Every structure is written in structure tokens, then in C-alpha cells.
Tab-separated table of C-alpha atoms in Angstrom:
chain	number	residue	atom	x	y	z
A	1	MET	CA	-29.456	31.775	68.753
A	2	GLU	CA	-29.562	28.279	67.317
A	3	VAL	CA	-30.505	27.305	63.771
A	4	ILE	CA	-32.774	24.231	63.926
A	5	ASN	CA	-32.102	21.964	60.944
A	6	ASP	CA	-35.401	20.124	61.198
A	7	LYS	CA	-37.341	20.260	57.956
A	8	GLU	CA	-40.339	18.406	59.400
A	9	LEU	CA	-40.655	20.837	62.309
A	10	LEU	CA	-40.372	23.794	59.928
A	11	GLU	CA	-43.112	22.328	57.728
A	12	TYR	CA	-45.251	21.623	60.799
A	13	TYR	CA	-45.068	25.258	61.911
A	14	CYS	CA	-45.833	26.441	58.375
A	15	GLU	CA	-48.929	24.255	58.174
A	16	GLN	CA	-50.041	25.105	61.713
A	17	ARG	CA	-49.905	28.852	61.030
A	18	ASP	CA	-50.863	28.602	57.348
A	19	ILE	CA	-47.813	30.713	56.536
A	20	ALA	CA	-47.245	29.510	52.979
A	21	SER	CA	-50.670	30.841	51.941
A	22	HIS	CA	-49.355	34.420	52.289
A	23	PHE	CA	-46.746	33.949	49.548
A	24	THR	CA	-46.930	33.134	45.850
A	25	ASN	CA	-43.693	31.135	45.939
A	26	TRP	CA	-43.068	30.080	49.536
A	27	ASP	CA	-40.851	27.163	48.480
A	28	GLY	CA	-38.635	29.545	46.502
A	29	LEU	CA	-37.809	31.702	49.522
A	30	VAL	CA	-34.611	31.268	51.517
A	31	LYS	CA	-35.711	30.683	55.130
A	32	LYS	CA	-34.628	28.951	58.327
A	33	LEU	CA	-36.034	27.896	61.668
A	34	VAL	CA	-34.244	29.613	64.540
A	35	ARG	CA	-34.542	29.033	68.287
A	36	TYR	CA	-33.827	31.810	70.799
A	37	LYS	CA	-33.265	31.235	74.515
A	38	LYS	CA	-34.977	33.105	77.341
A	39	GLY	CA	-33.293	36.451	77.997
A	40	GLU	CA	-31.633	36.592	74.590
A	41	ILE	CA	-31.774	39.842	72.636
A	42	ILE	CA	-32.962	39.082	69.117
A	43	ALA	CA	-32.308	42.536	67.713
A	44	LEU	CA	-31.055	45.850	69.101
A	45	TYR	CA	-32.720	49.182	68.466
A	46	GLY	CA	-30.975	51.064	65.670
A	47	ASP	CA	-29.264	48.027	64.152
A	48	LYS	CA	-29.600	47.233	60.460
A	49	ALA	CA	-32.897	45.483	59.750
A	50	ASP	CA	-32.052	42.323	57.844
A	51	LYS	CA	-34.941	39.899	58.342
A	52	LEU	CA	-38.633	39.267	58.462
A	53	PHE	CA	-39.761	36.612	60.887
A	54	PHE	CA	-42.798	34.687	62.023
A	55	LEU	CA	-42.939	33.944	65.750
A	56	VAL	CA	-44.328	30.404	65.984
A	57	LYS	CA	-43.521	29.489	69.597
A	58	GLY	CA	-42.782	31.446	72.781
A	59	THR	CA	-42.964	35.111	73.752
A	60	ILE	CA	-40.970	38.151	72.655
A	61	LYS	CA	-41.045	41.565	74.341
A	62	PHE	CA	-40.721	44.540	72.026
A	63	SER	CA	-39.613	47.845	73.529
A	64	CYS	CA	-38.841	51.319	72.235
A	65	ILE	CA	-35.728	53.293	73.132
A	66	ALA	CA	-35.954	57.052	73.712
A	67	ASP	CA	-33.244	59.552	72.761
A	68	ASN	CA	-31.977	59.442	76.364
A	69	TYR	CA	-31.744	55.605	76.052
A	70	GLU	CA	-34.630	55.028	78.436
A	71	GLU	CA	-36.499	51.852	77.508
A	72	PHE	CA	-40.288	51.875	77.142
A	73	PHE	CA	-42.380	48.719	76.897
A	74	PHE	CA	-44.178	48.480	73.543
A	75	PHE	CA	-45.932	45.115	73.439
A	76	ASN	CA	-45.533	41.383	73.966
A	77	ALA	CA	-45.882	39.033	71.012
A	78	ARG	CA	-46.934	35.432	71.522
A	79	ASN	CA	-46.840	32.722	68.880
A	80	GLU	CA	-48.345	34.689	66.052
A	81	GLY	CA	-47.748	37.296	63.410
A	82	LEU	CA	-45.119	38.688	61.133
A	83	PHE	CA	-42.465	41.039	62.526
A	84	GLY	CA	-39.862	43.280	60.925
A	85	GLU	CA	-42.441	44.449	58.398
A	86	VAL	CA	-42.173	48.184	59.173
A	87	GLU	CA	-38.414	48.188	58.670
A	88	TYR	CA	-38.816	46.172	55.463
A	89	VAL	CA	-41.375	48.566	53.975
A	90	MET	CA	-39.550	51.743	54.973
A	91	ASP	CA	-36.021	50.347	54.548
A	92	ILE	CA	-34.889	51.760	57.892
A	93	PRO	CA	-32.898	50.469	60.894
A	94	LEU	CA	-34.738	48.641	63.669
A	95	ILE	CA	-37.264	50.849	65.470
A	96	THR	CA	-37.719	48.471	68.408
A	97	GLN	CA	-35.626	46.187	70.560
A	98	SER	CA	-36.731	42.572	70.932
A	99	GLU	CA	-36.001	40.357	73.942
A	100	VAL	CA	-37.002	36.718	74.458
A	101	MET	CA	-39.267	36.300	77.492
A	102	GLU	CA	-39.584	32.532	77.104
A	103	GLU	CA	-37.789	30.232	74.682
A	104	CYS	CA	-39.136	30.826	71.216
A	105	ASP	CA	-38.943	29.473	67.702
A	106	CYS	CA	-39.058	31.784	64.686
A	107	ILE	CA	-39.174	31.205	60.963
A	108	VAL	CA	-36.645	33.738	59.718
A	109	ILE	CA	-36.727	35.137	56.166
A	110	PRO	CA	-33.521	37.067	55.276
A	111	VAL	CA	-34.608	40.204	53.440
A	112	GLU	CA	-31.724	40.814	51.032
A	113	GLU	CA	-31.540	37.209	49.884
A	114	ASN	CA	-35.269	37.298	49.110
A	115	ARG	CA	-35.712	40.954	48.130
A	116	ASN	CA	-36.681	40.355	44.507
A	117	LEU	CA	-39.267	37.667	45.307
A	118	LEU	CA	-40.769	39.651	48.192
A	119	ASP	CA	-40.960	42.982	46.374
A	120	HIS	CA	-42.731	41.444	43.364
A	121	ASP	CA	-45.073	39.117	45.250
A	122	LEU	CA	-48.541	40.704	45.126
A	123	LYS	CA	-50.005	38.121	47.510
A	124	PHE	CA	-47.334	38.897	50.110
A	125	GLN	CA	-47.734	42.655	49.640
A	126	VAL	CA	-51.496	42.393	50.280
A	127	PHE	CA	-50.805	40.309	53.404
A	128	LEU	CA	-48.266	42.915	54.505
A	129	THR	CA	-50.862	45.674	54.133
A	130	HIS	CA	-53.290	43.795	56.375
A	131	ILE	CA	-50.579	43.228	59.009
A	132	LEU	CA	-49.677	46.927	59.114
A	133	ALA	CA	-53.327	48.018	59.235
A	134	LYS	CA	-54.137	45.612	62.072
A	135	LYS	CA	-51.160	46.709	64.162
A	136	TYR	CA	-52.077	50.353	63.634
A	137	ASP	CA	-55.634	49.611	64.760
A	138	ASP	CA	-54.405	47.671	67.812
A	139	ILE	CA	-52.195	50.590	68.846
A	140	ARG	CA	-55.085	53.031	68.290
A	141	ARG	CA	-57.385	50.950	70.491
A	142	HIS	CA	-54.707	50.621	73.159
A	143	TYR	CA	-54.182	54.369	73.484
A	144	MET	CA	-57.909	55.049	73.337
A	145	ASP	CA	-58.256	52.692	76.311
A	146	ILE	CA	-55.587	54.610	78.218
A	147	GLU	CA	-57.339	57.923	77.637
A	148	SER	CA	-60.907	56.672	78.123
A	149	TYR	CA	-60.967	54.133	80.964
A	150	PRO	CA	-60.169	54.132	84.703
A	151	LEU	CA	-57.018	52.320	85.778
A	152	GLU	CA	-58.774	49.221	87.134
A	153	VAL	CA	-60.551	48.764	83.800
A	154	ARG	CA	-57.294	49.236	81.861
A	155	PHE	CA	-55.684	46.565	84.009
A	156	ALA	CA	-58.625	44.198	83.507
A	157	ARG	CA	-58.524	44.747	79.750
A	158	TYR	CA	-54.787	44.090	79.716
A	159	LEU	CA	-55.284	40.800	81.587
A	160	PHE	CA	-58.267	39.776	79.507
A	161	ALA	CA	-56.455	40.390	76.224
A	162	ASP	CA	-54.380	37.227	76.655
A	163	ARG	CA	-56.808	34.328	76.886
A	164	ARG	CA	-54.026	31.757	76.637
A	165	SER	CA	-52.396	32.458	79.981
A	166	ASP	CA	-53.701	33.066	83.489
A	167	THR	CA	-50.314	34.055	84.904
A	168	ILE	CA	-49.609	37.691	85.767
A	169	GLU	CA	-45.977	38.743	86.163
A	170	ASP	CA	-43.620	41.694	85.725
A	171	LEU	CA	-45.865	44.369	87.189
A	172	GLN	CA	-43.296	47.011	86.327
A	173	GLN	CA	-43.747	46.206	82.665
A	174	ILE	CA	-47.545	46.150	82.972
A	175	SER	CA	-47.549	49.537	84.695
A	176	ARG	CA	-45.653	51.016	81.749
A	177	ALA	CA	-48.016	49.355	79.283
A	178	ILE	CA	-51.178	50.784	80.889
A	179	LYS	CA	-49.552	54.131	81.735
A	180	CYS	CA	-49.585	54.271	85.532
A	181	SER	CA	-47.056	54.175	88.338
A	182	TYR	CA	-45.950	50.879	89.865
A	183	ARG	CA	-47.438	51.935	93.196
A	184	GLN	CA	-50.809	52.728	91.597
A	185	LEU	CA	-50.843	49.299	89.982
A	186	LEU	CA	-50.019	47.583	93.274
A	187	ARG	CA	-53.126	49.155	94.819
A	188	ILE	CA	-55.269	47.768	91.981
A	189	VAL	CA	-53.635	44.342	92.298
A	190	LYS	CA	-54.394	44.329	96.030
A	191	LYS	CA	-58.040	45.252	95.317
A	192	PHE	CA	-58.385	42.496	92.711
A	193	CYS	CA	-56.937	39.987	95.195
A	194	GLU	CA	-59.376	41.102	97.882
A	195	ASN	CA	-62.236	40.712	95.399
A	196	GLY	CA	-61.100	37.171	94.616
A	197	TRP	CA	-60.473	37.925	90.943
A	198	ILE	CA	-56.758	37.116	91.107
A	199	ARG	CA	-54.547	35.480	93.736
A	200	HIS	CA	-50.914	35.698	94.715
A	201	MET	CA	-48.825	32.714	93.647
A	202	GLU	CA	-45.973	31.193	95.625
A	203	GLN	CA	-43.389	32.807	93.350
A	204	LYS	CA	-42.587	36.363	94.327
A	205	GLY	CA	-44.261	38.956	92.134
A	206	LYS	CA	-46.495	36.455	90.327
A	207	TYR	CA	-50.281	36.302	90.366
A	208	LYS	CA	-52.922	34.077	88.797
A	209	ILE	CA	-56.283	35.012	87.292
A	210	VAL	CA	-59.033	33.007	89.009
A	211	ASP	CA	-62.200	34.775	87.855
A	212	ARG	CA	-62.177	35.904	84.226
A	213	LYS	CA	-65.953	36.400	84.282
A	214	ALA	CA	-65.551	39.090	86.950
A	215	LEU	CA	-62.921	40.852	84.834
A	216	GLU	CA	-65.214	40.725	81.813
A	217	LYS	CA	-68.091	42.093	83.871
A	218	LEU	CA	-65.921	44.976	85.093
A	219	MET	CA	-64.960	45.795	81.500
A	220	ASN	CA	-68.513	45.655	80.205
A	221	HIS	CA	-70.051	47.853	82.895
A	222	ILE	CA	-68.024	50.944	82.085
């Protein structure tokens, strides 16, 4: 973790994401811009929750830890959104573990240093409500997809959800996300390659989407 003492970059991210609009007194909050390297663990499951943060660059993988310490993929976050909000609202330890998948920048808001401003900021509390409702709805839709659609459609929907990247990697993680075995997913990947919808890249275990229209058609004909 590296604190980036670059006021202009911090202001650029704030303007780009329109972050200040979610707070009554953004300038009054203690905050910092932090950079995390690939592979770094931002927070461990069960640790004390001590910050809210906006992810403004890069990708973070959030996972859940079972009682037997088995790790389950939860979701990937890319360049958007507020995180740490559940722990803030419920005042509980961290319910997920967060790992950096590619170098990322975050605007970090220490909770205790800002507790009074945050708790009494109606604009922020309304924003917080919308964040929680949207995440609940996203999770609901995700599990409805798992129960309602065949595996090839679940895989297509997973790929289509991220319009900013055509790269497919970490099939083990994807198989956990769409609730199938790794071997089942490999069969679907092979079928998609044969159909010309994706292709194998030179790097081992990586694929590239080459026909998004075909994926959309598959999704819309179910």
C-alpha cells in the first residue's frame, strides 16, 4: 500500500466519478488517495472495518470465507462504487476479503475520523441507501440467473456483463461465480471457441471475446 500525495490526481478522480456530489461537506472529510499493487490483500475477512473507499482505478476481487476457511468468489469490482458500506452501517468486522487483481487506486475515507460528519450527512445516507439497494438487486439477479438459465447462457451473461474488457481469464474463479465445475466450464469454453465466439490467446488460460453479438443473441433467445 502506498499513499499518493497528489492533490491534483485526487481532485481529478473526484471530478471524474462525481464523488463530492454524494456528500454535504466533502472538503471537510479526512481522506487520502491510496495505491495498491497487484496481488496485495487490501483487507482480511474478520478484521476490524475501519474505512470506506471508492475504487477509482483497477480491479479488486472480493471473496467470502466459510467457517472451514474455504474461500468462495463473491464478485469483481472495477473502477466504480463505494465499498465497506455494509460494515459501516452494521458496525461489524469485515465480511469479505479483498485482493488486488490489477494495480488500483482508491480514495480512502477513515470511518472513525469522519464518523460524526458521515452519520449526520443526510445526502451521504441517501446515497448509501441507493448503493445497498443496488448491490442487493445485483446479487438477486445473479442468483436468479444461476437458478433459471443453462450453463452456456450463464457463462455468456457473465462475459457480457463487463463491456470494458474482452479478456477472459481465471476460469476457476468464473466457474465458482456461475456455480459449475471447472470441467463443465471447460466444455463450454471449447464450444464457444468452436463457434468462433471466443478464441484462445497466446497466454496460457486466457481467452478473448471476438463476437459479442453472438453472445447477446444467445442470451436473448432463451
